XYZ file of C-alpha atoms in Angstrom:
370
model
C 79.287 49.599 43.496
C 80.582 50.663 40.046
C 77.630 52.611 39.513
C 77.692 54.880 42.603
C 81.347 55.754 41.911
C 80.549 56.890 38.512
C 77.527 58.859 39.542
C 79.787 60.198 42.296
C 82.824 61.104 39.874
C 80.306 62.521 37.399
C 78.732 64.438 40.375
C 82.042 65.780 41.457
C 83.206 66.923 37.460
C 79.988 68.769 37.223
C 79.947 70.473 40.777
C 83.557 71.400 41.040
C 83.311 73.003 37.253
C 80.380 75.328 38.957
C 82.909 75.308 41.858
C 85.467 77.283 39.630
C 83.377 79.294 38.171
C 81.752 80.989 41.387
C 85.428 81.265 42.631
C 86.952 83.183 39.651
C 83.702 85.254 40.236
C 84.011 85.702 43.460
C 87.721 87.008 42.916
C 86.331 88.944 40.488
C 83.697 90.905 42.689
C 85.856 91.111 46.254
C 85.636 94.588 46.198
C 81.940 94.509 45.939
C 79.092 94.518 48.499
C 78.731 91.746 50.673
C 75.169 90.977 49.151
C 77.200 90.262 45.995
C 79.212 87.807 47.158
C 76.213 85.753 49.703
C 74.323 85.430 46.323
C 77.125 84.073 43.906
C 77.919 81.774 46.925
C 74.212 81.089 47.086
C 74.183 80.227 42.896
C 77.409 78.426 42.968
C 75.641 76.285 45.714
C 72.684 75.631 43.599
C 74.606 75.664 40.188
C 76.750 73.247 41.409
C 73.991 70.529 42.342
C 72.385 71.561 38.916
C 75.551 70.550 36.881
C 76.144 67.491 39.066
C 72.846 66.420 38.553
C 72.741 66.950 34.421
C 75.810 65.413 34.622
C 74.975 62.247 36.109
C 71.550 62.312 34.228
C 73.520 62.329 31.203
C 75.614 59.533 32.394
C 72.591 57.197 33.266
C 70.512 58.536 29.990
C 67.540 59.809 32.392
C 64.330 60.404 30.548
C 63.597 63.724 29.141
C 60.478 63.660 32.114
C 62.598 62.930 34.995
C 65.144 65.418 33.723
C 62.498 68.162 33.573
C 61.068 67.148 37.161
C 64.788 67.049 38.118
C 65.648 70.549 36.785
C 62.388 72.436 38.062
C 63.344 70.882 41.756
C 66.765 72.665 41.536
C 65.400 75.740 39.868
C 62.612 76.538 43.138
C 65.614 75.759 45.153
C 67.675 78.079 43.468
C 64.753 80.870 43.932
C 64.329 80.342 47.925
C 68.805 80.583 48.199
C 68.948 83.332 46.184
C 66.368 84.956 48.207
C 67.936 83.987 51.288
C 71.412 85.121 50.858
C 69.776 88.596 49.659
C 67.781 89.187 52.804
C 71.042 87.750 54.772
C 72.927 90.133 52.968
C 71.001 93.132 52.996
C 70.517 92.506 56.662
C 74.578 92.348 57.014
C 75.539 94.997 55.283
C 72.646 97.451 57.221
C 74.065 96.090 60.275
C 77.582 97.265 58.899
C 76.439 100.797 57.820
C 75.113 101.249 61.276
C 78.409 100.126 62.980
C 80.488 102.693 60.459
C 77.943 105.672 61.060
C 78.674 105.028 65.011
C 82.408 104.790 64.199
C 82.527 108.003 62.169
C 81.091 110.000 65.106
C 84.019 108.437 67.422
C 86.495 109.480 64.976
C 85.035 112.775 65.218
C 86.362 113.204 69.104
C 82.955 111.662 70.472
C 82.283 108.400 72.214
C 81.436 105.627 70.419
C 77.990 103.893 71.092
C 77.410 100.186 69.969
C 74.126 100.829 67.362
C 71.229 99.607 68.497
C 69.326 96.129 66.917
C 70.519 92.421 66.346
C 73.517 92.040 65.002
C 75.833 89.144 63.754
C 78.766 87.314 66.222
C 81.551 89.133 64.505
C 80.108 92.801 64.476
C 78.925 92.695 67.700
C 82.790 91.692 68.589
C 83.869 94.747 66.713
C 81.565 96.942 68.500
C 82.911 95.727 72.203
C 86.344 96.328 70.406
C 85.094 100.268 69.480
C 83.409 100.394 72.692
C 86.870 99.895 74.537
C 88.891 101.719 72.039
C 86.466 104.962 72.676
C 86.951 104.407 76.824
C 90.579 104.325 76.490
C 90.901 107.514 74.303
C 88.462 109.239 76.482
C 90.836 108.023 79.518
C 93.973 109.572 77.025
C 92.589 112.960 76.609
C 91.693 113.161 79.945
C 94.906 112.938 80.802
C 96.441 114.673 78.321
C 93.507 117.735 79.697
C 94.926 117.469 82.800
C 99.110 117.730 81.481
C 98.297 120.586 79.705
C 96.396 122.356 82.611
C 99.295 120.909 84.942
C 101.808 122.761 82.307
C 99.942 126.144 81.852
C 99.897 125.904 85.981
C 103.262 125.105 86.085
C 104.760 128.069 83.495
C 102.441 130.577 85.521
C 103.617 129.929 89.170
C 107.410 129.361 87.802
C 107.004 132.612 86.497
C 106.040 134.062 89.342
C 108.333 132.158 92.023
C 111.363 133.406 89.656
C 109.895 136.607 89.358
C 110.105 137.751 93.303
C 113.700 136.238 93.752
C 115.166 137.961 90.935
C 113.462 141.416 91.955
C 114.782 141.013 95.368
C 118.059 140.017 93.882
C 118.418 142.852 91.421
C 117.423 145.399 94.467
C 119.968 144.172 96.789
C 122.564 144.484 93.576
C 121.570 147.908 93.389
C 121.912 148.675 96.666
C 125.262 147.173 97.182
C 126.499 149.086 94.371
C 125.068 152.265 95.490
C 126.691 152.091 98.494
C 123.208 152.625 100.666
C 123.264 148.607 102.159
C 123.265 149.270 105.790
C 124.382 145.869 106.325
C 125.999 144.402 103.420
C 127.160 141.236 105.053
C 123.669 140.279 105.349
C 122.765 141.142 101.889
C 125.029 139.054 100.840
C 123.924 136.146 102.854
C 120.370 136.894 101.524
C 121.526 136.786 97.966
C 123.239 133.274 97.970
C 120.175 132.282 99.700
C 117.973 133.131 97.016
C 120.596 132.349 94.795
C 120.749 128.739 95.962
C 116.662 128.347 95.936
C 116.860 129.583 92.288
C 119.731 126.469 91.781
C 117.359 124.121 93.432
C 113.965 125.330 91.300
C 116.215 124.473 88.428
C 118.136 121.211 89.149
C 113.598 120.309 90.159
C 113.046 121.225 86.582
C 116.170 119.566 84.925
C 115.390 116.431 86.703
C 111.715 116.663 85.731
C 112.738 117.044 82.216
C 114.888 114.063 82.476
C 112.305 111.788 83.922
C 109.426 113.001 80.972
C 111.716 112.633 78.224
C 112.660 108.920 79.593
C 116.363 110.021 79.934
C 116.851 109.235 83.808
C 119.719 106.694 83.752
C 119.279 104.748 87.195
C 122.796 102.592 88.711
C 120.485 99.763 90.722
C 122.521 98.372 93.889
C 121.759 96.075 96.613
C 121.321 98.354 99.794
C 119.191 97.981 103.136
C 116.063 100.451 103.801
C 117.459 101.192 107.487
C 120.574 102.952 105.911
C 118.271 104.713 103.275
C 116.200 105.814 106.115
C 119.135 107.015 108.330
C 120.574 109.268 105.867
C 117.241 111.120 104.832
C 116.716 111.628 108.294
C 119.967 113.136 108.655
C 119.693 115.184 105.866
C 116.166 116.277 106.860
C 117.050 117.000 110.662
C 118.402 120.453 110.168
C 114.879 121.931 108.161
C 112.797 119.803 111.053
C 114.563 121.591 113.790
C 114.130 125.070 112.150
C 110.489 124.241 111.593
C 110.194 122.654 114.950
C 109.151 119.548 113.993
C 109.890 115.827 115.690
C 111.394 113.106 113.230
C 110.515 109.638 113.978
C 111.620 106.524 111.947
C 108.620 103.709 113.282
C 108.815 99.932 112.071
C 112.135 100.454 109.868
C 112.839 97.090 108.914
C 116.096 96.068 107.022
C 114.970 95.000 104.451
C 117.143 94.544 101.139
C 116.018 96.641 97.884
C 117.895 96.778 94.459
C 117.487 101.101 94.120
C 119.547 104.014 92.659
C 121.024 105.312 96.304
C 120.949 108.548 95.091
C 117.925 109.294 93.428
C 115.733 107.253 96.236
C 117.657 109.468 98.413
C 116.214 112.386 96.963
C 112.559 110.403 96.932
C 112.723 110.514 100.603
C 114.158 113.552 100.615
C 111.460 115.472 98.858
C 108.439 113.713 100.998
C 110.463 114.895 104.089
C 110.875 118.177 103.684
C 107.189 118.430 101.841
C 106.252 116.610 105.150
C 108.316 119.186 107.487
C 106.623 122.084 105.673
C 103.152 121.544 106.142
C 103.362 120.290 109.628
C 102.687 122.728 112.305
C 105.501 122.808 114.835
C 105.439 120.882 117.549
C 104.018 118.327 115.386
C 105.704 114.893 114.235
C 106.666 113.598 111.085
C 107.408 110.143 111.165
C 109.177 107.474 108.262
C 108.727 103.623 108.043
C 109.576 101.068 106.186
C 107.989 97.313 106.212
C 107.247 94.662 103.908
C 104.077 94.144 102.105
C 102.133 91.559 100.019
C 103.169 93.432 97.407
C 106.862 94.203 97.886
C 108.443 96.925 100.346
C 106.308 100.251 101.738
C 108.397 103.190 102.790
C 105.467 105.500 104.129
C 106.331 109.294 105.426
C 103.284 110.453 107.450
C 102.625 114.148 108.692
C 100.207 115.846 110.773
C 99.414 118.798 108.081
C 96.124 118.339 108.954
C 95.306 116.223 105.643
C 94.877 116.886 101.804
C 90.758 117.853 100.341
C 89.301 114.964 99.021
C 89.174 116.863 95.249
C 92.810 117.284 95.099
C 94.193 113.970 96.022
C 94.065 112.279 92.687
C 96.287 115.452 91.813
C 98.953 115.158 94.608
C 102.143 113.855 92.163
C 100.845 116.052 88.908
C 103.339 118.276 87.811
C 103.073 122.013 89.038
C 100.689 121.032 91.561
C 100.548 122.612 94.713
C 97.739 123.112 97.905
C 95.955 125.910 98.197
C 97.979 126.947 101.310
C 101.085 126.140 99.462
C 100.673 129.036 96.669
C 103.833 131.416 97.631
C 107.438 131.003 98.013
C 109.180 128.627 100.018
C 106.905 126.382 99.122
C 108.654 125.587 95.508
C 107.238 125.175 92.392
C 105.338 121.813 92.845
C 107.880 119.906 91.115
C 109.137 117.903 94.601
C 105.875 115.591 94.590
C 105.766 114.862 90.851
C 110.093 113.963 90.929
C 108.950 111.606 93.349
C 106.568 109.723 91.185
C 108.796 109.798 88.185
C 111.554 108.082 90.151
C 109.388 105.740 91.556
C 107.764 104.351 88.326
C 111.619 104.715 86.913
C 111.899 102.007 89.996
C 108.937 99.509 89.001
C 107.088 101.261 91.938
C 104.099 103.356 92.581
C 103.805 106.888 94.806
C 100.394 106.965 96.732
C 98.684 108.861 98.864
C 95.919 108.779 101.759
C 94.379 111.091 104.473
C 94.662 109.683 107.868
C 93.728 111.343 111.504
C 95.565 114.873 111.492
C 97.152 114.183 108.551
C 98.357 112.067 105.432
C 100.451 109.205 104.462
C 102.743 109.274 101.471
C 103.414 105.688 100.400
C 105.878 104.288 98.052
C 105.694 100.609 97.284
C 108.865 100.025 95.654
C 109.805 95.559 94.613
C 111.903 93.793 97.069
C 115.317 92.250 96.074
C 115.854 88.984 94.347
C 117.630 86.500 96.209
């Protein structure tokens, strides 16, 4: 028993001296190539049995013929790692070249593609990781496509909803001060008219800017959807019965929700009158509200005859507006995309869907705790 604890001490002594060695090399060339470092692991593995082997042969005073046999053993040994660890390496390191080649050309605004061929656990994890990078910033600039084509809409039919006001405006000036109004009383009606849509285009774009920059401050309070209902149907019943259109509330529940009163007011306030507007008169517009496995739906549904397939997805983007919906009173598209902003400022989500003669505006909004 003596014996094979000494042979294992002088084992150890000699292996963990070749131990050191390859580790201070090793910190020495971690900046290098990865074939470096597999083949000083690969000699510090074969070093190490060599010294713990001429250590214990000197230990046990081994015969110059056994040492020699010993040694050669450990030297073919040493040629088949060292060969090894190069072809691992060299295999590694072309499998890492290919994955940075494929990387560069993501960088580059392009979509990353996994290279092709074997390759080990952890770069074939990397590539999935590239691979879903590269599908989420081709999602971003997508989006960020579509903003700046919603913005360069949005700046264009601004310009020209403010532009026809403000020439009507300055001509009925003129003519007022001229003295040539035949009626003044109803220029002046026209001018606060167009006076108040121009205060309305802007409070649409100060609360827009509000909601992009993150800025809308909402005061939460316990409150039933029946009363929230009531009142927007209230305050949409004058525009319905100019239009000639039917409001209906259908399946309003009371149901509690935790909301800013004022600014869900104005939720269901735009969908009304957006609802109103494109529904032909004698038509119906009707509001509900019911639960839902995922929280509360208030749902306004029209009969405008329904939304092309191609433009649904861009319903609630800023500036956007139908194809019918191009000129003045429509507004500036800025009604549908408040909506969503309040909404998602709610923990909610703003949908829509074309149903028989029309569509369905849906906004799913969390019920109250307790």
């Amino acid at each position: 028993m003596r014996d094979i604890l000494l042979i294992a001490l002088f084992a150890f002594l000699g292996a963990a001296a070749a131990g050191l060695l390859g580790a201070l090399v090793l910190l020495l060339i971690r900046r290098r190539s990865v074939v470096a470092s597999l083949t000083v692991v690969a000699a510090v593995a074969v070093t190490a049995m060599l010294a713990g082997t001429l250590a214990v042969a000197r230990a046990m005073f081994l015969s110059a013929h056994d040492l020699t046999v010993v040694t050669t053993v450990v030297a073919m040994a040493a040629v088949v790692s060292l060969a090894t660890a190069l072809l691992l390496g060299r295999w590694v390191v072309a499998g890492s070249r290919a994955l940075a080649r494929a990387a560069r050309s993501f960088g580059d605004g392009g979509d990353f593609a996994a290279p092709a061929g074997p390759a080990t656990a952890e770069l074939a994890a990397l590539s999935r990781e590239l691979e879903a990078t590269s599908a989420k910033l081709a999602r971003s600039r997508d989006r960020e496509r579509a903003l700046e084509s919603s913005r360069r809409e949005l700046v264009a039919w601004i310009s020209h909803d403010l532009r026809t006001p403000l020439a009507g405006l300055r001509a009925m000036a003129e003519a007022l001060e001229d003295g040539i109004a035949a009626d003044p009383d109803r220029y002046l009606r026209q001018i606060r008219t167009e006076v108040e849509r121009l205060n309305d285009m802007v409070g649409d774009l100060f609360e827009l800017s509000r909601i992009h920059a993150g800025a809308l401050t909402l005061s939460p309070s316990r409150m039933s959807l029946y009363d929230l209902v009531g009142d927007a149907l209230s305050g949409a019943d004058p525009l319905a019965r100019e239009h000639g259109v039917r409001l209906a509330a259908e399946r309003v529940e009371p149901v509690p929700v935790e909301v800013d009163g004022r600014e869900m007011s104005r939720v269901l306030g735009n969908l009304l009158v957006n609802a109103i507007r494109r529904t032909p008169a004698d038509g119906t517009v009707a509001v509900a509200a019911e639960r839902s496995a995922d929280g509360v739906v208030l749902s306004v549904t029209d009969g405008c005859g329904g939304i092309p397939d191609e433009d649904l997805p861009r319903v609630f983007d800023t500036g956007w507006r139908g194809t019918h919906a191009r000129t003045p009173p429509a507004g500036a598209g800025l009604g549908l995309a408040i909506v969503r902003g309040i909404v998602e400022a709610h923990r909610g989500r703003a949908t829509v869907r074309n149903i028989p003669g029309g569509c369905r505006f849906e906004v799913t909004l969390p019920t109250a705790e307790g």
